[in-house]
Amino acid sequence: MQLTDTQFNLIKKQFKDLKDRSPFYAKKFDSIDLGDVVTQADFEKLPFTDKGDLREAYPLGLAAVPEEKIVRIHSSSGTTGTPVIIPYTKKDVEDWAIQFARCYEYAGITDKDRIQITPGYGLWTAGIGFQAGCERLGAMAIPMGPGNTEKQLQFMIDMQTTVFTATASYALLIAEEVEKRGIKDQLKLKKLVTGSERSGEKIRQRIIDGLGVEFYDIYGLTEVYGPGIGINCQYGHGMHIWSDYVYVEIIDPNTGEVLPDGEWGEIVLTTLQKEGAPLIRFRTHDLSRIIPGECACGHNEHPRLDTLTGRSDDMMKIHGVNVFPAQIEELIQEFPELSSEYQIRISHLDGRDSMRIYIEASGSVDWAKASKDFAARAKSKIGFTPLVKIVELGFLPRSEKKTKRVYDERY
Ligand code: ZN
């Protein structure tokens, strides 16, 4: 992605005193004079910042402003090891709300809408981001937080919610409940805004059909504000990323080389205006590509990232072959008799790795034949034959947060 003059000027402005303000970057760029970064090629030679570096700065080592300027912290979900703490200044909090309000606007949401917010509030950036954007836009926030499906449905009906915000997993759970109870005609839902979880085409379609909504996908991560740094417009799945706040690069995850627009790789982000904890070339481990060309909406100043295909750390290595959950999802897509939900279990038995895939059927299906056909198709796609078992719709667990689909039982 070509750095625009405006973006590069913002970067150079930060670089002037970055090492004075940030002990973290003073150390990281110890042997580098940031004044020497004058071309895009110079910028692309700067070392990446990785999540591991941020963990080492725990608790407040990332702060690039004096204590009195920090108004809030958030923390990324540390499922393993030390969490990452991100400090925010007043401007950071406002900038985040501006970006989130812009997301809602791109989705055609206005101050007449009622937005039911189910992502969690607290250390996690999700709920509060959806809320701040909603208030900035002037819409009515219904701050439910996660869980309590009974109450969610009651409020959705009584408050005549028009916009539902959730992880894709929870939106599916809600869509299935709405269908089970036959209450779709009591709802006023028009739009769904999801974030923080990659979702395949099939699950999207089931949610769209189940709730009768337009589907919008938000991008973001705690390290870089939170959800809200981009959203798809009504013309497609690509997400416009706000180029006045974030600079996007796509790199080869193995070599670190910057890839041309259109090629798939890992998303690397640089913040352009963040004060509390600026990030330079942060490796997200999310896999996508920059969609080349122009978008029909005309907002070409904000480049588009394609639907995420997964995370570089989702990769499963089996029989020496790299497999991504997205590949399994693509296969499921080819079988109309299969539904969206699946679970992969990898184990080590009798000296060799084995992969079992459980997939829910969408209706009546010849179970034995579907399993056999799927296994055969999988072999040609991933190079080995998994054990496939087709199960009833609703057999696999549903989640109010993110559904865990891969269980590696080898270790
Ligand atoms: Zn567009």
mmCIF file of C-alpha atoms and ligand atoms in Angstrom:
data_model
loop_
_atom_site.group_PDB
_atom_site.id
_atom_site.type_symbol
_atom_site.label_atom_id
_atom_site.label_comp_id
_atom_site.label_asym_id
_atom_site.label_seq_id
_atom_site.Cartn_x
_atom_site.Cartn_y
_atom_site.Cartn_z
ATOM 1 C CA MET A 1 0.000 0.000 0.000
ATOM 2 C CA GLN A 2 1.363 3.378 -0.990
ATOM 3 C CA LEU A 3 1.778 5.747 1.967
ATOM 4 C CA THR A 4 -0.005 8.989 1.125
ATOM 5 C CA ASP A 5 1.781 12.293 1.775
ATOM 6 C CA THR A 6 -0.659 13.058 4.581
ATOM 7 C CA GLN A 7 0.001 9.692 6.214
ATOM 8 C CA PHE A 8 3.756 9.965 5.879
ATOM 9 C CA ASN A 9 3.700 13.471 7.338
ATOM 10 C CA LEU A 10 1.764 12.167 10.340
ATOM 11 C CA ILE A 11 4.342 9.406 10.777
ATOM 12 C CA LYS A 12 7.290 11.796 10.494
ATOM 13 C CA LYS A 13 5.643 14.146 12.972
ATOM 14 C CA GLN A 14 5.379 11.276 15.487
ATOM 15 C CA PHE A 15 8.943 10.209 14.822
ATOM 16 C CA LYS A 16 10.337 13.637 15.812
ATOM 17 C CA ASP A 17 9.942 12.941 19.514
ATOM 18 C CA LEU A 18 8.716 9.333 19.668
ATOM 19 C CA LYS A 19 11.866 8.086 21.376
ATOM 20 C CA ASP A 20 11.692 10.887 23.974
ATOM 21 C CA ARG A 21 8.076 10.152 24.797
ATOM 22 C CA SER A 22 8.084 6.361 24.629
ATOM 23 C CA PRO A 23 10.637 4.348 26.620
ATOM 24 C CA PHE A 24 9.283 1.315 24.766
ATOM 25 C CA TYR A 25 10.245 2.682 21.337
ATOM 26 C CA ALA A 26 13.433 4.284 22.661
ATOM 27 C CA LYS A 27 14.567 0.751 23.442
ATOM 28 C CA LYS A 28 13.125 -0.881 20.346
ATOM 29 C CA PHE A 29 14.632 1.675 17.959
ATOM 30 C CA ASP A 30 17.800 2.018 20.009
ATOM 31 C CA SER A 31 20.160 1.783 17.032
ATOM 32 C CA ILE A 32 17.908 3.644 14.596
ATOM 33 C CA ASP A 33 17.789 7.385 13.961
ATOM 34 C CA LEU A 34 14.132 7.989 13.068
ATOM 35 C CA GLY A 35 15.181 11.220 11.340
ATOM 36 C CA ASP A 36 16.704 8.991 8.658
ATOM 37 C CA VAL A 37 13.279 7.643 7.677
ATOM 38 C CA VAL A 38 12.588 9.796 4.622
ATOM 39 C CA THR A 39 11.193 7.368 2.047
ATOM 40 C CA GLN A 40 8.622 4.589 2.138
ATOM 41 C CA ALA A 41 11.474 2.102 1.598
ATOM 42 C CA ASP A 42 13.144 3.446 4.785
ATOM 43 C CA PHE A 43 9.890 3.009 6.667
ATOM 44 C CA GLU A 44 9.547 -0.581 5.439
ATOM 45 C CA LYS A 45 12.942 -1.403 6.897
ATOM 46 C CA LEU A 46 11.839 -0.551 10.447
ATOM 47 C CA PRO A 47 11.479 -3.611 12.693
ATOM 48 C CA PHE A 48 7.982 -4.925 13.418
ATOM 49 C CA THR A 49 6.315 -4.581 16.798
ATOM 50 C CA ASP A 50 4.890 -7.888 17.959
ATOM 51 C CA LYS A 51 2.406 -8.814 20.655
ATOM 52 C CA GLY A 52 5.237 -10.423 22.627
ATOM 53 C CA ASP A 53 7.024 -7.028 22.803
ATOM 54 C CA LEU A 54 3.850 -5.451 24.191
ATOM 55 C CA ARG A 55 3.549 -8.148 26.863
ATOM 56 C CA GLU A 56 7.071 -7.416 28.030
ATOM 57 C CA ALA A 57 6.039 -3.805 28.605
ATOM 58 C CA TYR A 58 3.410 -4.912 31.171
ATOM 59 C CA PRO A 59 1.904 -3.109 32.978
ATOM 60 C CA LEU A 60 2.362 0.479 31.735
ATOM 61 C CA GLY A 61 5.571 0.341 29.744
ATOM 62 C CA LEU A 62 3.806 1.286 26.510
ATOM 63 C CA ALA A 63 2.761 4.712 27.777
ATOM 64 C CA ALA A 64 4.115 7.504 25.595
ATOM 65 C CA VAL A 65 2.585 10.348 27.617
ATOM 66 C CA PRO A 66 2.906 11.510 31.239
ATOM 67 C CA GLU A 67 0.622 9.768 33.752
ATOM 68 C CA GLU A 68 -1.763 12.745 34.022
ATOM 69 C CA LYS A 69 -2.636 12.476 30.325
ATOM 70 C CA ILE A 70 -3.838 8.870 30.627
ATOM 71 C CA VAL A 71 -7.602 8.716 31.175
ATOM 72 C CA ARG A 72 -8.270 5.000 30.715
ATOM 73 C CA ILE A 73 -6.658 1.658 30.074
ATOM 74 C CA HIS A 74 -7.869 -1.393 28.203
ATOM 75 C CA SER A 75 -6.419 -4.841 28.147
ATOM 76 C CA SER A 76 -6.361 -7.437 25.417
ATOM 77 C CA SER A 77 -7.820 -10.806 26.283
ATOM 78 C CA GLY A 78 -4.776 -12.621 27.532
ATOM 79 C CA THR A 79 -5.837 -16.234 27.079
ATOM 80 C CA THR A 80 -2.196 -17.172 27.429
ATOM 81 C CA GLY A 81 0.334 -15.467 29.664
ATOM 82 C CA THR A 82 0.678 -11.822 30.572
ATOM 83 C CA PRO A 83 -2.031 -9.489 29.236
ATOM 84 C CA VAL A 84 -1.245 -6.382 27.216
ATOM 85 C CA ILE A 85 -2.264 -3.034 28.740
ATOM 86 C CA ILE A 86 -3.000 -0.156 26.383
ATOM 87 C CA PRO A 87 -3.205 3.359 27.875
ATOM 88 C CA TYR A 88 -5.541 5.913 26.232
ATOM 89 C CA THR A 89 -5.484 9.705 26.387
ATOM 90 C CA LYS A 90 -8.602 11.867 26.138
ATOM 91 C CA LYS A 91 -7.875 12.394 22.440
ATOM 92 C CA ASP A 92 -7.455 8.641 21.868
ATOM 93 C CA VAL A 93 -10.845 7.949 23.458
ATOM 94 C CA GLU A 94 -12.449 10.678 21.317
ATOM 95 C CA ASP A 95 -10.695 9.551 18.140
ATOM 96 C CA TRP A 96 -11.916 6.023 18.714
ATOM 97 C CA ALA A 97 -15.518 7.237 19.105
ATOM 98 C CA ILE A 98 -15.165 9.317 15.913
ATOM 99 C CA GLN A 99 -14.011 6.236 14.022
ATOM 100 C CA PHE A 100 -16.758 4.066 15.470
ATOM 101 C CA ALA A 101 -19.450 6.624 14.656
ATOM 102 C CA ARG A 102 -18.092 6.678 11.104
ATOM 103 C CA CYS A 103 -18.502 2.881 10.995
ATOM 104 C CA TYR A 104 -22.170 3.203 11.940
ATOM 105 C CA GLU A 105 -22.616 5.922 9.308
ATOM 106 C CA TYR A 106 -21.095 3.733 6.604
ATOM 107 C CA ALA A 107 -23.634 1.067 7.575
ATOM 108 C CA GLY A 108 -26.414 3.626 7.037
ATOM 109 C CA ILE A 109 -27.208 3.831 10.765
ATOM 110 C CA THR A 110 -28.560 7.192 11.972
ATOM 111 C CA ASP A 111 -29.610 9.004 15.149
ATOM 112 C CA LYS A 112 -33.068 7.472 14.719
ATOM 113 C CA ASP A 113 -31.722 3.961 15.300
ATOM 114 C CA ARG A 114 -31.794 1.914 18.485
ATOM 115 C CA ILE A 115 -28.618 -0.081 18.931
ATOM 116 C CA GLN A 116 -28.618 -3.151 21.186
ATOM 117 C CA ILE A 117 -25.070 -3.756 22.353
ATOM 118 C CA THR A 118 -24.155 -7.289 23.451
ATOM 119 C CA PRO A 119 -20.335 -7.346 23.379
ATOM 120 C CA GLY A 120 -18.820 -7.246 26.872
ATOM 121 C CA TYR A 121 -18.030 -4.058 28.773
ATOM 122 C CA GLY A 122 -14.944 -3.676 30.941
ATOM 123 C CA LEU A 123 -11.277 -4.214 30.271
ATOM 124 C CA TRP A 124 -12.137 -5.579 26.864
ATOM 125 C CA THR A 125 -12.530 -2.832 24.241
ATOM 126 C CA ALA A 126 -15.678 -4.192 22.629
ATOM 127 C CA GLY A 127 -18.814 -2.985 24.472
ATOM 128 C CA ILE A 128 -17.545 0.462 25.356
ATOM 129 C CA GLY A 129 -16.442 1.078 21.748
ATOM 130 C CA PHE A 130 -19.866 0.203 20.352
ATOM 131 C CA GLN A 131 -21.401 2.433 23.040
ATOM 132 C CA ALA A 132 -19.168 5.478 22.511
ATOM 133 C CA GLY A 133 -19.705 5.366 18.738
ATOM 134 C CA CYS A 134 -23.457 5.102 19.248
ATOM 135 C CA GLU A 135 -23.583 8.081 21.579
ATOM 136 C CA ARG A 136 -21.404 10.167 19.291
ATOM 137 C CA LEU A 137 -23.739 9.375 16.403
ATOM 138 C CA GLY A 138 -26.725 10.279 18.554
ATOM 139 C CA ALA A 139 -28.465 6.921 18.265
ATOM 140 C CA MET A 140 -30.097 5.249 21.280
ATOM 141 C CA ALA A 141 -27.811 2.764 22.995
ATOM 142 C CA ILE A 142 -29.335 -0.276 24.675
ATOM 143 C CA PRO A 143 -26.296 -1.430 26.661
ATOM 144 C CA MET A 144 -27.106 -5.075 27.399
ATOM 145 C CA GLY A 145 -23.657 -6.617 27.553
ATOM 146 C CA PRO A 146 -23.238 -10.310 26.840
ATOM 147 C CA GLY A 147 -25.471 -13.263 27.709
ATOM 148 C CA ASN A 148 -28.970 -13.580 29.147
ATOM 149 C CA THR A 149 -30.568 -14.474 25.853
ATOM 150 C CA GLU A 150 -34.071 -14.385 27.356
ATOM 151 C CA LYS A 151 -33.710 -10.727 28.281
ATOM 152 C CA GLN A 152 -31.947 -9.871 25.017
ATOM 153 C CA LEU A 153 -34.953 -11.153 23.058
ATOM 154 C CA GLN A 154 -37.448 -9.413 25.322
ATOM 155 C CA PHE A 155 -35.665 -6.065 24.951
ATOM 156 C CA MET A 156 -35.258 -6.604 21.233
ATOM 157 C CA ILE A 157 -39.050 -6.849 20.963
ATOM 158 C CA ASP A 158 -40.101 -4.294 23.616
ATOM 159 C CA MET A 159 -37.533 -1.652 22.672
ATOM 160 C CA GLN A 160 -37.999 -2.320 18.941
ATOM 161 C CA THR A 161 -34.260 -2.566 18.447
ATOM 162 C CA THR A 162 -33.213 -1.715 14.885
ATOM 163 C CA VAL A 163 -29.489 -2.535 15.088
ATOM 164 C CA PHE A 164 -28.054 -5.578 16.828
ATOM 165 C CA THR A 165 -24.342 -5.739 17.657
ATOM 166 C CA ALA A 166 -22.670 -9.010 18.607
ATOM 167 C CA THR A 167 -19.997 -11.527 17.785
ATOM 168 C CA ALA A 168 -21.014 -13.666 14.809
ATOM 169 C CA SER A 169 -21.339 -16.647 17.173
ATOM 170 C CA TYR A 170 -23.810 -14.872 19.403
ATOM 171 C CA ALA A 171 -25.743 -13.462 16.442
ATOM 172 C CA LEU A 172 -26.169 -17.044 15.203
ATOM 173 C CA LEU A 173 -27.377 -18.199 18.618
ATOM 174 C CA ILE A 174 -29.912 -15.353 18.661
ATOM 175 C CA ALA A 175 -30.994 -16.062 15.075
ATOM 176 C CA GLU A 176 -31.616 -19.708 15.973
ATOM 177 C CA GLU A 177 -33.641 -18.716 19.064
ATOM 178 C CA VAL A 178 -35.719 -16.257 17.030
ATOM 179 C CA GLU A 179 -36.480 -19.022 14.557
ATOM 180 C CA LYS A 180 -37.289 -21.585 17.266
ATOM 181 C CA ARG A 181 -39.740 -19.205 18.934
ATOM 182 C CA GLY A 182 -41.222 -17.926 15.687
ATOM 183 C CA ILE A 183 -40.876 -14.274 16.757
ATOM 184 C CA LYS A 184 -39.201 -12.851 13.659
ATOM 185 C CA ASP A 185 -42.293 -10.804 12.734
ATOM 186 C CA GLN A 186 -42.233 -9.072 16.137
ATOM 187 C CA LEU A 187 -38.750 -7.685 15.508
ATOM 188 C CA LYS A 188 -37.801 -4.382 13.880
ATOM 189 C CA LEU A 189 -34.178 -5.361 13.228
ATOM 190 C CA LYS A 190 -32.605 -3.910 10.096
ATOM 191 C CA LYS A 191 -28.899 -4.275 10.591
ATOM 192 C CA LEU A 192 -26.364 -6.420 12.354
ATOM 193 C CA VAL A 193 -22.911 -5.125 13.192
ATOM 194 C CA THR A 194 -20.457 -7.850 14.176
ATOM 195 C CA GLY A 195 -16.881 -7.648 15.239
ATOM 196 C CA SER A 196 -13.934 -9.434 16.780
ATOM 197 C CA GLU A 197 -14.573 -12.774 15.128
ATOM 198 C CA ARG A 198 -13.936 -14.001 11.619
ATOM 199 C CA SER A 199 -17.042 -15.591 10.124
ATOM 200 C CA GLY A 200 -17.517 -17.773 7.064
ATOM 201 C CA GLU A 201 -20.010 -17.115 4.274
ATOM 202 C CA LYS A 202 -22.383 -19.829 5.466
ATOM 203 C CA ILE A 203 -22.765 -18.532 9.012
ATOM 204 C CA ARG A 204 -23.325 -15.008 7.635
ATOM 205 C CA GLN A 205 -26.069 -16.244 5.359
ATOM 206 C CA ARG A 206 -27.813 -18.101 8.184
ATOM 207 C CA ILE A 207 -27.740 -14.969 10.362
ATOM 208 C CA ILE A 208 -28.959 -12.751 7.511
ATOM 209 C CA ASP A 209 -31.853 -15.142 6.798
ATOM 210 C CA GLY A 210 -32.640 -15.823 10.459
ATOM 211 C CA LEU A 211 -32.818 -12.199 11.550
ATOM 212 C CA GLY A 212 -33.696 -10.540 8.255
ATOM 213 C CA VAL A 213 -30.811 -8.061 8.546
ATOM 214 C CA GLU A 214 -28.029 -6.473 6.529
ATOM 215 C CA PHE A 215 -24.692 -7.799 7.757
ATOM 216 C CA TYR A 216 -21.840 -5.432 8.621
ATOM 217 C CA ASP A 217 -18.416 -6.511 9.737
ATOM 218 C CA ILE A 218 -16.236 -4.251 11.850
ATOM 219 C CA TYR A 219 -12.482 -4.522 12.110
ATOM 220 C CA GLY A 220 -10.267 -3.599 15.002
ATOM 221 C CA LEU A 221 -8.176 -4.866 17.863
ATOM 222 C CA THR A 222 -7.477 -3.677 21.373
ATOM 223 C CA GLU A 223 -3.872 -2.790 20.608
ATOM 224 C CA VAL A 224 -5.073 -0.334 17.934
ATOM 225 C CA TYR A 225 -8.000 1.496 19.641
ATOM 226 C CA GLY A 226 -10.369 -1.507 19.577
ATOM 227 C CA PRO A 227 -13.155 -2.471 17.169
ATOM 228 C CA GLY A 228 -14.108 0.397 14.857
ATOM 229 C CA ILE A 229 -11.057 1.159 12.735
ATOM 230 C CA GLY A 230 -12.964 -0.004 9.669
ATOM 231 C CA ILE A 231 -16.175 -1.550 8.371
ATOM 232 C CA ASN A 232 -17.565 -2.963 5.147
ATOM 233 C CA CYS A 233 -19.771 -0.641 3.144
ATOM 234 C CA GLN A 234 -23.018 -1.754 1.542
ATOM 235 C CA TYR A 235 -21.237 -2.790 -1.659
ATOM 236 C CA GLY A 236 -19.332 -5.771 -0.403
ATOM 237 C CA HIS A 237 -17.357 -7.687 2.141
ATOM 238 C CA GLY A 238 -14.190 -5.639 1.933
ATOM 239 C CA MET A 239 -13.767 -3.432 5.005
ATOM 240 C CA HIS A 240 -12.742 0.199 4.494
ATOM 241 C CA ILE A 241 -9.979 1.023 6.979
ATOM 242 C CA TRP A 242 -9.791 4.635 8.186
ATOM 243 C CA SER A 243 -6.641 5.889 6.514
ATOM 244 C CA ASP A 244 -6.498 9.080 8.584
ATOM 245 C CA TYR A 245 -5.930 6.996 11.726
ATOM 246 C CA VAL A 246 -4.231 3.800 10.576
ATOM 247 C CA TYR A 247 -1.739 2.834 7.879
ATOM 248 C CA VAL A 248 -2.137 -0.725 6.577
ATOM 249 C CA GLU A 249 0.553 -3.010 5.183
ATOM 250 C CA ILE A 250 0.257 -6.653 4.118
ATOM 251 C CA ILE A 251 3.358 -8.762 4.666
ATOM 252 C CA ASP A 252 4.478 -12.299 4.007
ATOM 253 C CA PRO A 253 4.151 -13.779 7.522
ATOM 254 C CA ASN A 254 7.242 -15.944 7.048
ATOM 255 C CA THR A 255 9.704 -13.512 5.487
ATOM 256 C CA GLY A 256 8.293 -10.176 6.678
ATOM 257 C CA GLU A 257 8.474 -8.839 3.123
ATOM 258 C CA VAL A 258 5.836 -6.230 2.185
ATOM 259 C CA LEU A 259 3.448 -7.643 -0.437
ATOM 260 C CA PRO A 260 1.813 -5.758 -3.301
ATOM 261 C CA ASP A 261 -1.892 -4.850 -3.100
ATOM 262 C CA GLY A 262 -4.094 -7.825 -3.895
ATOM 263 C CA GLU A 263 -1.809 -10.483 -2.405
ATOM 264 C CA TRP A 264 -2.808 -12.393 0.709
ATOM 265 C CA GLY A 265 -0.705 -12.093 3.844
ATOM 266 C CA GLU A 266 -0.623 -10.742 7.387
ATOM 267 C CA ILE A 267 -2.061 -7.333 8.282
ATOM 268 C CA VAL A 268 0.454 -4.913 9.817
ATOM 269 C CA LEU A 269 -0.840 -1.634 11.262
ATOM 270 C CA THR A 270 0.773 1.677 12.140
ATOM 271 C CA THR A 271 -1.190 4.221 14.161
ATOM 272 C CA LEU A 272 -1.022 7.763 12.799
ATOM 273 C CA GLN A 273 -2.552 9.816 15.613
ATOM 274 C CA LYS A 274 -2.517 7.693 18.743
ATOM 275 C CA GLU A 275 -0.971 9.411 21.765
ATOM 276 C CA GLY A 276 -1.200 7.014 24.724
ATOM 277 C CA ALA A 277 0.397 4.029 23.055
ATOM 278 C CA PRO A 278 1.394 4.626 19.445
ATOM 279 C CA LEU A 279 2.262 1.490 17.498
ATOM 280 C CA ILE A 280 4.661 1.308 14.598
ATOM 281 C CA ARG A 281 4.336 -1.661 12.222
ATOM 282 C CA PHE A 282 2.315 -3.813 14.609
ATOM 283 C CA ARG A 283 1.884 -7.430 13.471
ATOM 284 C CA THR A 284 -1.784 -8.358 13.951
ATOM 285 C CA HIS A 285 -1.448 -12.016 12.822
ATOM 286 C CA ASP A 286 -4.768 -11.524 10.994
ATOM 287 C CA LEU A 287 -4.680 -12.754 7.412
ATOM 288 C CA SER A 288 -6.234 -10.762 4.592
ATOM 289 C CA ARG A 289 -5.343 -8.743 1.515
ATOM 290 C CA ILE A 290 -5.841 -5.205 0.290
ATOM 291 C CA ILE A 291 -8.568 -5.243 -2.356
ATOM 292 C CA PRO A 292 -7.139 -3.405 -5.363
ATOM 293 C CA GLY A 293 -9.225 -1.011 -7.438
ATOM 294 C CA GLU A 294 -12.080 1.295 -6.610
ATOM 295 C CA CYS A 295 -15.142 0.667 -4.464
ATOM 296 C CA ALA A 296 -18.594 1.459 -5.816
ATOM 297 C CA CYS A 297 -19.303 3.597 -2.732
ATOM 298 C CA GLY A 298 -16.649 6.084 -3.865
ATOM 299 C CA HIS A 299 -14.753 6.219 -0.565
ATOM 300 C CA ASN A 300 -11.461 5.295 -2.145
ATOM 301 C CA GLU A 301 -9.489 7.353 0.341
ATOM 302 C CA HIS A 302 -10.053 4.471 2.768
ATOM 303 C CA PRO A 303 -8.471 1.270 1.412
ATOM 304 C CA ARG A 304 -10.341 -2.014 1.724
ATOM 305 C CA LEU A 305 -9.223 -5.156 3.495
ATOM 306 C CA ASP A 306 -10.822 -8.384 2.316
ATOM 307 C CA THR A 307 -12.781 -10.636 4.696
ATOM 308 C CA LEU A 308 -10.249 -12.115 7.110
ATOM 309 C CA THR A 309 -9.365 -15.697 6.243
ATOM 310 C CA GLY A 310 -7.991 -16.456 9.684
ATOM 311 C CA ARG A 311 -4.998 -15.805 11.856
ATOM 312 C CA SER A 312 -1.473 -16.903 11.139
ATOM 313 C CA ASP A 313 -1.515 -18.568 14.565
ATOM 314 C CA ASP A 314 -4.756 -20.524 13.730
ATOM 315 C CA MET A 315 -2.711 -22.664 11.425
ATOM 316 C CA MET A 316 -2.783 -26.378 12.214
ATOM 317 C CA LYS A 317 0.178 -28.483 11.212
ATOM 318 C CA ILE A 318 -0.854 -32.067 10.495
ATOM 319 C CA HIS A 319 1.238 -34.683 8.678
ATOM 320 C CA GLY A 320 3.593 -31.839 7.801
ATOM 321 C CA VAL A 321 0.775 -29.987 6.015
ATOM 322 C CA ASN A 322 -0.444 -26.508 6.992
ATOM 323 C CA VAL A 323 -4.227 -26.362 7.321
ATOM 324 C CA PHE A 324 -6.385 -23.320 8.121
ATOM 325 C CA PRO A 325 -9.947 -23.494 9.498
ATOM 326 C CA ALA A 326 -10.973 -21.251 6.584
ATOM 327 C CA GLN A 327 -10.101 -24.055 4.151
ATOM 328 C CA ILE A 328 -12.506 -26.374 5.950
ATOM 329 C CA GLU A 329 -15.159 -23.640 5.818
ATOM 330 C CA GLU A 330 -14.655 -23.229 2.080
ATOM 331 C CA LEU A 331 -15.264 -26.960 1.655
ATOM 332 C CA ILE A 332 -18.409 -26.869 3.792
ATOM 333 C CA GLN A 333 -19.595 -24.083 1.505
ATOM 334 C CA GLU A 334 -19.580 -26.581 -1.394
ATOM 335 C CA PHE A 335 -22.077 -28.873 0.358
ATOM 336 C CA PRO A 336 -25.605 -27.405 0.479
ATOM 337 C CA GLU A 337 -26.728 -30.239 2.779
ATOM 338 C CA LEU A 338 -24.258 -29.067 5.463
ATOM 339 C CA SER A 339 -24.828 -26.161 7.832
ATOM 340 C CA SER A 340 -22.338 -23.566 9.088
ATOM 341 C CA GLU A 341 -21.192 -25.124 12.361
ATOM 342 C CA TYR A 342 -18.239 -27.455 12.613
ATOM 343 C CA GLN A 343 -15.623 -28.577 15.086
ATOM 344 C CA ILE A 344 -12.141 -29.860 14.414
ATOM 345 C CA ARG A 345 -10.328 -32.155 16.834
ATOM 346 C CA ILE A 346 -6.723 -33.094 16.309
ATOM 347 C CA SER A 347 -5.187 -35.893 18.315
ATOM 348 C CA HIS A 348 -2.176 -38.129 18.328
ATOM 349 C CA LEU A 349 -3.075 -41.821 18.261
ATOM 350 C CA ASP A 350 -0.877 -44.859 17.691
ATOM 351 C CA GLY A 351 2.097 -42.788 16.671
ATOM 352 C CA ARG A 352 0.338 -40.569 14.144
ATOM 353 C CA ASP A 353 -1.733 -37.381 14.019
ATOM 354 C CA SER A 354 -5.389 -37.640 13.190
ATOM 355 C CA MET A 355 -7.946 -34.974 12.390
ATOM 356 C CA ARG A 356 -11.633 -35.446 13.107
ATOM 357 C CA ILE A 357 -14.169 -32.994 11.726
ATOM 358 C CA TYR A 358 -17.722 -32.826 13.061
ATOM 359 C CA ILE A 359 -20.116 -30.901 10.830
ATOM 360 C CA GLU A 360 -23.760 -30.118 11.383
ATOM 361 C CA ALA A 361 -26.258 -31.106 8.684
ATOM 362 C CA SER A 362 -28.711 -28.437 7.545
ATOM 363 C CA GLY A 363 -31.645 -30.826 7.147
ATOM 364 C CA SER A 364 -32.234 -34.368 6.063
ATOM 365 C CA VAL A 365 -29.096 -35.857 4.631
ATOM 366 C CA ASP A 366 -27.572 -39.223 3.753
ATOM 367 C CA TRP A 367 -25.103 -39.120 6.650
ATOM 368 C CA ALA A 368 -22.749 -41.872 5.502
ATOM 369 C CA LYS A 369 -22.556 -40.572 1.946
ATOM 370 C CA ALA A 370 -22.041 -36.942 2.992
ATOM 371 C CA SER A 371 -19.210 -37.957 5.365
ATOM 372 C CA LYS A 372 -17.519 -39.998 2.669
ATOM 373 C CA ASP A 373 -17.861 -37.304 -0.003
ATOM 374 C CA PHE A 374 -16.586 -34.614 2.345
ATOM 375 C CA ALA A 375 -13.555 -36.689 3.354
ATOM 376 C CA ALA A 376 -12.699 -37.341 -0.292
ATOM 377 C CA ARG A 377 -13.033 -33.662 -1.229
ATOM 378 C CA ALA A 378 -10.948 -32.722 1.828
ATOM 379 C CA LYS A 379 -8.146 -35.021 0.725
ATOM 380 C CA SER A 380 -7.843 -33.270 -2.608
ATOM 381 C CA LYS A 381 -7.869 -29.857 -0.907
ATOM 382 C CA ILE A 382 -5.611 -30.373 2.102
ATOM 383 C CA GLY A 383 -3.636 -33.439 1.070
ATOM 384 C CA PHE A 384 -4.760 -36.036 3.582
ATOM 385 C CA THR A 385 -8.013 -37.713 4.586
ATOM 386 C CA PRO A 386 -9.662 -36.528 7.811
ATOM 387 C CA LEU A 387 -12.233 -38.543 9.766
ATOM 388 C CA VAL A 388 -15.564 -36.851 9.090
ATOM 389 C CA LYS A 389 -18.729 -37.207 11.106
ATOM 390 C CA ILE A 390 -21.954 -35.450 10.176
ATOM 391 C CA VAL A 391 -24.067 -34.533 13.205
ATOM 392 C CA GLU A 392 -27.550 -33.117 13.755
ATOM 393 C CA LEU A 393 -28.217 -29.383 13.512
ATOM 394 C CA GLY A 394 -27.752 -27.912 17.002
ATOM 395 C CA PHE A 395 -25.478 -30.763 18.174
ATOM 396 C CA LEU A 396 -22.328 -28.647 18.524
ATOM 397 C CA PRO A 397 -22.025 -26.057 21.308
ATOM 398 C CA ARG A 398 -23.156 -22.463 20.669
ATOM 399 C CA SER A 399 -21.409 -19.492 22.245
ATOM 400 C CA GLU A 400 -22.348 -16.088 23.614
ATOM 401 C CA LYS A 401 -18.806 -14.936 22.807
ATOM 402 C CA LYS A 402 -16.565 -16.549 20.243
ATOM 403 C CA THR A 403 -17.105 -20.154 19.257
ATOM 404 C CA LYS A 404 -14.051 -22.348 19.672
ATOM 405 C CA ARG A 405 -13.908 -24.594 16.626
ATOM 406 C CA VAL A 406 -10.471 -26.153 16.802
ATOM 407 C CA TYR A 407 -9.331 -28.421 19.624
ATOM 408 C CA ASP A 408 -5.749 -29.596 19.381
ATOM 409 C CA GLU A 409 -5.453 -32.515 21.809
ATOM 410 C CA ARG A 410 -1.920 -33.487 20.861
ATOM 411 C CA TYR A 411 -0.144 -31.563 23.579
HETATM 412 ZN ZN ZN B 1 -17.104 0.958 -0.307
#
